[in-house]
PDB file of C-alpha atoms in Angstrom:
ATOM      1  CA  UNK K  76       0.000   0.000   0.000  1.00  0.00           C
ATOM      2  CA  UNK K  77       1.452   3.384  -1.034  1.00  0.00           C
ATOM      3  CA  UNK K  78       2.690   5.863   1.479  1.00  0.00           C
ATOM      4  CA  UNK K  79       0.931   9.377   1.381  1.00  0.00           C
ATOM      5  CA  UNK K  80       3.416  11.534   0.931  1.00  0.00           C
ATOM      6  CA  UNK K  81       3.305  14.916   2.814  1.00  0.00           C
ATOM      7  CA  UNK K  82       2.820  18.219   0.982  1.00  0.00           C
ATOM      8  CA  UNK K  83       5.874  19.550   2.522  1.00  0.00           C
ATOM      9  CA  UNK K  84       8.162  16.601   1.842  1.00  0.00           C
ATOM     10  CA  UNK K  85       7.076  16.410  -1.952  1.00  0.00           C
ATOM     11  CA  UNK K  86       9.972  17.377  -4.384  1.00  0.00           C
ATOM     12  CA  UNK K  87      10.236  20.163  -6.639  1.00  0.00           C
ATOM     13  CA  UNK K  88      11.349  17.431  -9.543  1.00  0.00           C
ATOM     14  CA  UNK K  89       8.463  15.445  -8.074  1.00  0.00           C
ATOM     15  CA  UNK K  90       5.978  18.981  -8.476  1.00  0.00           C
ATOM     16  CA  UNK K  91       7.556  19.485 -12.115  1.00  0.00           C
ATOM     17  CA  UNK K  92       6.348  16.272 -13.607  1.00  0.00           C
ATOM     18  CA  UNK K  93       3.118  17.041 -12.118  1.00  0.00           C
ATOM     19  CA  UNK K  94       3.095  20.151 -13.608  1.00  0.00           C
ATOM     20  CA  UNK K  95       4.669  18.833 -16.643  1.00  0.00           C
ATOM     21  CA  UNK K  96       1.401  16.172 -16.712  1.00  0.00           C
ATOM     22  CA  UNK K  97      -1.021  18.237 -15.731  1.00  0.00           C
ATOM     23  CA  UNK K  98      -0.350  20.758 -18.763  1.00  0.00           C
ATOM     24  CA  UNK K  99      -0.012  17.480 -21.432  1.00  0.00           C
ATOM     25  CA  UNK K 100      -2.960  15.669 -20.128  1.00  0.00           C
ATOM     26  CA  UNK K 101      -5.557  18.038 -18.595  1.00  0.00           C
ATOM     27  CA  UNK K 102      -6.898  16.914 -15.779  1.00  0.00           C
ATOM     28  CA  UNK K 103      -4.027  14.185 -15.113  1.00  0.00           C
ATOM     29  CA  UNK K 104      -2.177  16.304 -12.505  1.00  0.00           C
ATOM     30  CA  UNK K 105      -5.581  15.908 -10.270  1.00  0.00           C
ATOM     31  CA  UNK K 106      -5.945  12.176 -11.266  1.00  0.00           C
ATOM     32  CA  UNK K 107      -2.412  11.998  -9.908  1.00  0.00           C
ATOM     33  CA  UNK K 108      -3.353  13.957  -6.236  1.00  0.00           C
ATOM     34  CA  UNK K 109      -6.291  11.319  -6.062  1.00  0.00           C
ATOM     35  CA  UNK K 110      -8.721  13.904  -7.248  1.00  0.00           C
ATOM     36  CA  UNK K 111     -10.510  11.220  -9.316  1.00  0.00           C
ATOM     37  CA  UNK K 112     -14.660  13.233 -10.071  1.00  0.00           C
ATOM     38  CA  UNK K 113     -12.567  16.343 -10.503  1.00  0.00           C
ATOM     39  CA  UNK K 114      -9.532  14.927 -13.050  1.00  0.00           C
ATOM     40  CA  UNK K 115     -12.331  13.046 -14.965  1.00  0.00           C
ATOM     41  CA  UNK K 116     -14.353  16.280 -15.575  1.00  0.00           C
ATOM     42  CA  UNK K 117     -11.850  18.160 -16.373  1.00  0.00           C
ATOM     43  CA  UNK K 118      -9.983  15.649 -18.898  1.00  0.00           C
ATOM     44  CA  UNK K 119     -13.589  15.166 -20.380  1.00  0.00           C
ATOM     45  CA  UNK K 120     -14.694  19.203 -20.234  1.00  0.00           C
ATOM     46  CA  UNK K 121     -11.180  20.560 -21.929  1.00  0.00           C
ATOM     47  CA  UNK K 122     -10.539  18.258 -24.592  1.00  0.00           C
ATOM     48  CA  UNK K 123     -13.787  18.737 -25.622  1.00  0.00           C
ATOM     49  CA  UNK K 124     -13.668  22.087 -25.864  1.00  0.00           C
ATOM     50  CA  UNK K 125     -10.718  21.729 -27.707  1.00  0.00           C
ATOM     51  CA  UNK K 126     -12.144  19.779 -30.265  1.00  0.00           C
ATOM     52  CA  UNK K 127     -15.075  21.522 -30.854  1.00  0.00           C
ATOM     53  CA  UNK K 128     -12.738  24.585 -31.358  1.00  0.00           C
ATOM     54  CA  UNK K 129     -11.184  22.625 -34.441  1.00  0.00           C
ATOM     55  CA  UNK K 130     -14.474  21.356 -35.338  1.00  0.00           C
ATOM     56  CA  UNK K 131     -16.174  24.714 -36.192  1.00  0.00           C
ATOM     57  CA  UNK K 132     -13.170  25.430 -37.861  1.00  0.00           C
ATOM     58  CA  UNK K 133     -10.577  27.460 -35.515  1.00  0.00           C
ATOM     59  CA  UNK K 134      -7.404  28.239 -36.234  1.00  0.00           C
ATOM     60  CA  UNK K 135      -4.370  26.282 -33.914  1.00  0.00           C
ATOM     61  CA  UNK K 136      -1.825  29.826 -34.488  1.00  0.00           C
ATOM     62  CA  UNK K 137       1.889  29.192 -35.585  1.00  0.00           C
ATOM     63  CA  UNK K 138       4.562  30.315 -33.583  1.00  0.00           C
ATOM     64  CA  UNK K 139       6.148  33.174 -35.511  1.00  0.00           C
ATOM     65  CA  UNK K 140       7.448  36.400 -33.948  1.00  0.00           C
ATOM     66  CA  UNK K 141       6.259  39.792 -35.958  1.00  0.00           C
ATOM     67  CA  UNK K 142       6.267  43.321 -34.460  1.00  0.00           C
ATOM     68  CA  UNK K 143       3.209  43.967 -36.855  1.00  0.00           C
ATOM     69  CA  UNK K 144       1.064  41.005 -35.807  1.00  0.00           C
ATOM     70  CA  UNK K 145       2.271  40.068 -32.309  1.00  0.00           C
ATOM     71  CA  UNK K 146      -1.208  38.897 -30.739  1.00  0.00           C
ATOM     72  CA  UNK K 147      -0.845  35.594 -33.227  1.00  0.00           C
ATOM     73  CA  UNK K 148       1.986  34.722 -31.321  1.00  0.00           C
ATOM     74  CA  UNK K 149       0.126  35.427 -27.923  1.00  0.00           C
ATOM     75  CA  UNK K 150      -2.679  33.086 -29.299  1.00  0.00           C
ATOM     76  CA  UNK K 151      -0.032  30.414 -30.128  1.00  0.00           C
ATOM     77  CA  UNK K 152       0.860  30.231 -26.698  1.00  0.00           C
ATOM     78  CA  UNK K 153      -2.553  30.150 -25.700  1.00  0.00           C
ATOM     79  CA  UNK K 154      -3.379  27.349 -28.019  1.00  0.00           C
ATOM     80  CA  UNK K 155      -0.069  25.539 -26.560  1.00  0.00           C
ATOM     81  CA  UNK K 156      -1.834  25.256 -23.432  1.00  0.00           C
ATOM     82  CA  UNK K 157      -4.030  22.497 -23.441  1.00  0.00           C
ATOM     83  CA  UNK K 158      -0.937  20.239 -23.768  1.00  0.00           C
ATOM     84  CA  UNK K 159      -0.393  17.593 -26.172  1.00  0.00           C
ATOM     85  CA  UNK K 160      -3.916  18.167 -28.107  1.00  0.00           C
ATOM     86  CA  UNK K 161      -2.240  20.658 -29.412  1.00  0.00           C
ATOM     87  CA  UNK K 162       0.424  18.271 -31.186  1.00  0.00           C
ATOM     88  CA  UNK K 163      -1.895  15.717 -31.805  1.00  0.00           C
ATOM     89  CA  UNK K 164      -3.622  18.013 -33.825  1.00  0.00           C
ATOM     90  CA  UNK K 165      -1.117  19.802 -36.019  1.00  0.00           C
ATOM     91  CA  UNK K 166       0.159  16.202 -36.943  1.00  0.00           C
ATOM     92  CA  UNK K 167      -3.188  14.974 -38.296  1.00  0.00           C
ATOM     93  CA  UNK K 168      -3.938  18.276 -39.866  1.00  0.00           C
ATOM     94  CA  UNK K 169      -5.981  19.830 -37.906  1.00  0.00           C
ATOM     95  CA  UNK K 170      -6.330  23.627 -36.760  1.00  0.00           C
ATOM     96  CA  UNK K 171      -5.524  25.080 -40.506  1.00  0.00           C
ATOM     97  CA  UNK K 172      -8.624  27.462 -39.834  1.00  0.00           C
ATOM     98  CA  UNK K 173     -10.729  28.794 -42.489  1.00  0.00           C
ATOM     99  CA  UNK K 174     -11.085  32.493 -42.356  1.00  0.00           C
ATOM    100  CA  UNK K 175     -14.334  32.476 -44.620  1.00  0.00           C
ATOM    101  CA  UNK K 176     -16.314  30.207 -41.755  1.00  0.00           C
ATOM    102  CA  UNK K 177     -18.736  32.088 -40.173  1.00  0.00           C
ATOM    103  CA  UNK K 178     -17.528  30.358 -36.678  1.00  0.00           C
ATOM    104  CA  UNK K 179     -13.544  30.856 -37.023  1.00  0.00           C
ATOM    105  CA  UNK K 180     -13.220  33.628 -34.707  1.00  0.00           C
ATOM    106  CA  UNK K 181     -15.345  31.402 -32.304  1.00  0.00           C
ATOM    107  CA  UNK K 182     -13.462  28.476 -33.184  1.00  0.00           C
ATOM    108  CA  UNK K 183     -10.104  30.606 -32.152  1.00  0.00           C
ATOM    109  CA  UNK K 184     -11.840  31.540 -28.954  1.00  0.00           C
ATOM    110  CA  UNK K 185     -12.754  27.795 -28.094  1.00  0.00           C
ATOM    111  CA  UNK K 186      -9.377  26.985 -28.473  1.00  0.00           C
ATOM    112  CA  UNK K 187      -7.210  29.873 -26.697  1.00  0.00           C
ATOM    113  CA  UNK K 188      -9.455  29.469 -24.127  1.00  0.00           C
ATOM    114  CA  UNK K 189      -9.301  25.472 -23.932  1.00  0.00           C
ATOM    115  CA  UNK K 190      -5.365  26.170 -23.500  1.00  0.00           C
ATOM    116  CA  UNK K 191      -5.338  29.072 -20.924  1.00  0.00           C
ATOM    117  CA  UNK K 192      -8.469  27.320 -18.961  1.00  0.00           C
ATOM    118  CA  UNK K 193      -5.625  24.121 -18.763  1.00  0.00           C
ATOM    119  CA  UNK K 194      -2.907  26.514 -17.576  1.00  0.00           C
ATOM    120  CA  UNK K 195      -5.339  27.657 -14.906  1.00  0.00           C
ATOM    121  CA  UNK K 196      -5.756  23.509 -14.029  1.00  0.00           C
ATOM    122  CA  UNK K 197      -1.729  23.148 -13.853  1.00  0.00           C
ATOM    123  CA  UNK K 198      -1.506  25.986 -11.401  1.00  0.00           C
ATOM    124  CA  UNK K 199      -4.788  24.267  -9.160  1.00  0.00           C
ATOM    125  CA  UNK K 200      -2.961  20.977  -9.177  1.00  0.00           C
ATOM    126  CA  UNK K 201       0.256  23.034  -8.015  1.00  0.00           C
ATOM    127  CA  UNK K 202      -1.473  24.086  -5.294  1.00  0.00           C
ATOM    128  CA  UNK K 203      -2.763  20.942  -4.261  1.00  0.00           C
ATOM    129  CA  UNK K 204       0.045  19.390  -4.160  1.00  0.00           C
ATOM    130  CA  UNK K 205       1.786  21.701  -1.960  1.00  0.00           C
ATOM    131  CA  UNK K 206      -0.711  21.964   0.465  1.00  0.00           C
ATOM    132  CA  UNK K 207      -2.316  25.271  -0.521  1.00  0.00           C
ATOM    133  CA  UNK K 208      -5.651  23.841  -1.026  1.00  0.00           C
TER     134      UNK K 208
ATOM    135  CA  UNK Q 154     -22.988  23.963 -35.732  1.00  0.00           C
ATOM    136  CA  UNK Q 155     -22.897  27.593 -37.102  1.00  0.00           C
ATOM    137  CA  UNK Q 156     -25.821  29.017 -34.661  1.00  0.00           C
ATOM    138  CA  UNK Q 157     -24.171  31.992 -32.391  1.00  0.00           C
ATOM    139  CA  UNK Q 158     -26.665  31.385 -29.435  1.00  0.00           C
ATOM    140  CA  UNK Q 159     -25.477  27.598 -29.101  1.00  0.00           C
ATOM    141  CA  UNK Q 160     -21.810  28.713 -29.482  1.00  0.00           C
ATOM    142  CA  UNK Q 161     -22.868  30.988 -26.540  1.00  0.00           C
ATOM    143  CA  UNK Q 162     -24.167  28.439 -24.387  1.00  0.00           C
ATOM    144  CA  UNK Q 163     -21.831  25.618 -25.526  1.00  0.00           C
ATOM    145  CA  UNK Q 164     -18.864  28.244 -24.511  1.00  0.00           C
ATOM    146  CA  UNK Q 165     -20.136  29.226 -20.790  1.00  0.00           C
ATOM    147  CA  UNK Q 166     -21.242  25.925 -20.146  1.00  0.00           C
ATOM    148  CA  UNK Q 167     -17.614  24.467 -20.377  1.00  0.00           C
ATOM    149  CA  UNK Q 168     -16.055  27.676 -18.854  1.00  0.00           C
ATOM    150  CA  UNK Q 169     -18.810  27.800 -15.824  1.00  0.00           C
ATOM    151  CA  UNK Q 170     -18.101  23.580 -15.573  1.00  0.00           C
ATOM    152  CA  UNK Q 171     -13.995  24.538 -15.456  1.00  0.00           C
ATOM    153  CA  UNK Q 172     -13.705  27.037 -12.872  1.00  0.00           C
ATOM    154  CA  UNK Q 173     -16.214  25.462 -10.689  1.00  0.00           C
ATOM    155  CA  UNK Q 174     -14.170  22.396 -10.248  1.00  0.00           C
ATOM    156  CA  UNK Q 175     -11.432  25.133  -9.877  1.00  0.00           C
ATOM    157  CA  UNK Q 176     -13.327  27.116  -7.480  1.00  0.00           C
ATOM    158  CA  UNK Q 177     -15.189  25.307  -5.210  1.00  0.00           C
ATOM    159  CA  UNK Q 178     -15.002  22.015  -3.620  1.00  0.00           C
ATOM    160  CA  UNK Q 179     -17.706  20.304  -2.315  1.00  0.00           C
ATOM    161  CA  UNK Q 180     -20.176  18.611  -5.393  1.00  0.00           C
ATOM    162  CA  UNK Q 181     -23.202  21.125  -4.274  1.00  0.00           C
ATOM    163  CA  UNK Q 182     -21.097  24.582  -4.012  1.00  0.00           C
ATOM    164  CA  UNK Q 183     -19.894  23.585  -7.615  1.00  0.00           C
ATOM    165  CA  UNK Q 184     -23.024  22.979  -9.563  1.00  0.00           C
ATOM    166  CA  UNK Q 185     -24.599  26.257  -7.381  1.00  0.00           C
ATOM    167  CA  UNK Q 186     -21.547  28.213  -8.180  1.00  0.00           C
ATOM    168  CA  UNK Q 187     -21.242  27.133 -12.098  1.00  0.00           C
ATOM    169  CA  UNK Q 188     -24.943  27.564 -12.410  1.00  0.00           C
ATOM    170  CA  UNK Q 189     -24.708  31.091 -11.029  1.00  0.00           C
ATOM    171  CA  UNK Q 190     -21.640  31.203 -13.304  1.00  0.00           C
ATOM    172  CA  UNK Q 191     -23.172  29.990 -16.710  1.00  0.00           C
ATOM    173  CA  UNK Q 192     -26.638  32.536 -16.207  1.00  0.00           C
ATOM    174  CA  UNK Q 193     -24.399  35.281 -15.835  1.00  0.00           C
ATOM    175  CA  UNK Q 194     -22.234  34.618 -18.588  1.00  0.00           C
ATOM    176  CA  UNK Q 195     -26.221  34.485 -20.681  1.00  0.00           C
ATOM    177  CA  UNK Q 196     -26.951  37.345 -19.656  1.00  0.00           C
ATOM    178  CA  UNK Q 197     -23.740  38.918 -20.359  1.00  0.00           C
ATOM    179  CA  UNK Q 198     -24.112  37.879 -23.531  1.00  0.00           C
ATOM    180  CA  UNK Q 199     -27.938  38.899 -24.208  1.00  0.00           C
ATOM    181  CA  UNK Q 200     -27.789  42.330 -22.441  1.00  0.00           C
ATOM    182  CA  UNK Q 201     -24.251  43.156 -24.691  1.00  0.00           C
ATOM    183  CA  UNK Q 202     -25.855  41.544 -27.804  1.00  0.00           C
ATOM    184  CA  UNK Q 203     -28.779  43.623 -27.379  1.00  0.00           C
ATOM    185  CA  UNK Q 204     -26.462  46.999 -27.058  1.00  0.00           C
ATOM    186  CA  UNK Q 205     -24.654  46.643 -29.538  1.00  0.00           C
ATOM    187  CA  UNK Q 206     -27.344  46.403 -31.842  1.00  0.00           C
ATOM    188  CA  UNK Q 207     -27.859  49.751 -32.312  1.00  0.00           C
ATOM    189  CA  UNK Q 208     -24.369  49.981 -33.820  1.00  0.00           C
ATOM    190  CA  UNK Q 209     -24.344  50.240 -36.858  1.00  0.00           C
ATOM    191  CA  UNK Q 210     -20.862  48.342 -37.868  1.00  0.00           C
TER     192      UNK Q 210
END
């Protein structure tokens, strides 16, 4: 049977993985802390926001640095967020965006906020672990 | 799946379900707190829909 391990004796390579899997997976960092209704929702609510971003045709941003359009990158990071959905995606295609779609710009807001929504879940699981809530 | 008032709800709905699991912790406090959550972000929507109307562009 596993020890529990107390908040104060957890590492900080210990809290980087969690991070590190709570920002690829979301949800998983909660999963991890035992916080099994609340990990589920989450890993069901944000990938499913995700998708539905690239379903009604969003755009996943490229990362390219320009002094006359910087808010793309901004929106890259944003996108980055929700972890390895983001990868997933650009491999299979997904997340070209198609300007002409009456839902792209809600599309682009489904997924920025999918992304920053998970890098408000990393920073809750953070703060589990270490005893903050 | 082009119709803005779905968008609308679809969007609060997964934003009000997010930060209550963020926010609260007990099952009860959540579903009060994202239902509270999820109106407002309606009738944010309606009231600001509704002003801009008169806007021409």
């Amino acid at each position: 049977m596993p020890v529990p391990v107390a908040a104060e004796q957890r590492s900080s390579s210990w809290l980087l993985l969690l991070c590190v899997a709570a920002w690829a997976v979301p949800g998983a960092g909660h999963l991890w802390l035992g916080r099994r209704t609340k990990g589920v929702l989450l890993l069901i609510a944000l990938p499913l926001m995700f998708a539905i971003g690239l379903a009604i045709q969003g755009r996943l941003f490229p990362f390219e640095i320009s002094l006359a359009d910087p808010l793309v990158s901004l929106a890259a990071f944003a996108d980055l967020g929700i972890g390895l959905s983001y990868f997933v995606a650009s491999a299979l295609g997904f997340g070209a965006g198609e300007v002409r779609a009456v839902t792209y710009e809600y599309g682009n807001t489904f997924l920025i906020v999918a992304g920053l929504l998970n890098l408000l879940v990393v920073i809750d699981a953070y703060d589990t672990a270490v005893g903050r809530k | 799946m082009a119709s803005h008032l779905v968008l609308l709800v679809t969007f609060a709905f997964f934003v009000s379900v997010v930060f209550a699991l963020l926010s609260k912790d007990s099952p009860a406090d959540q579903i009060r707190f994202g239902g509270l959550l999820m109106a407002g972000f309606l009738a944010a929507g309606f009231v600001l829909g509704w002003l801009m109307y008169v806007f021409p562009f």
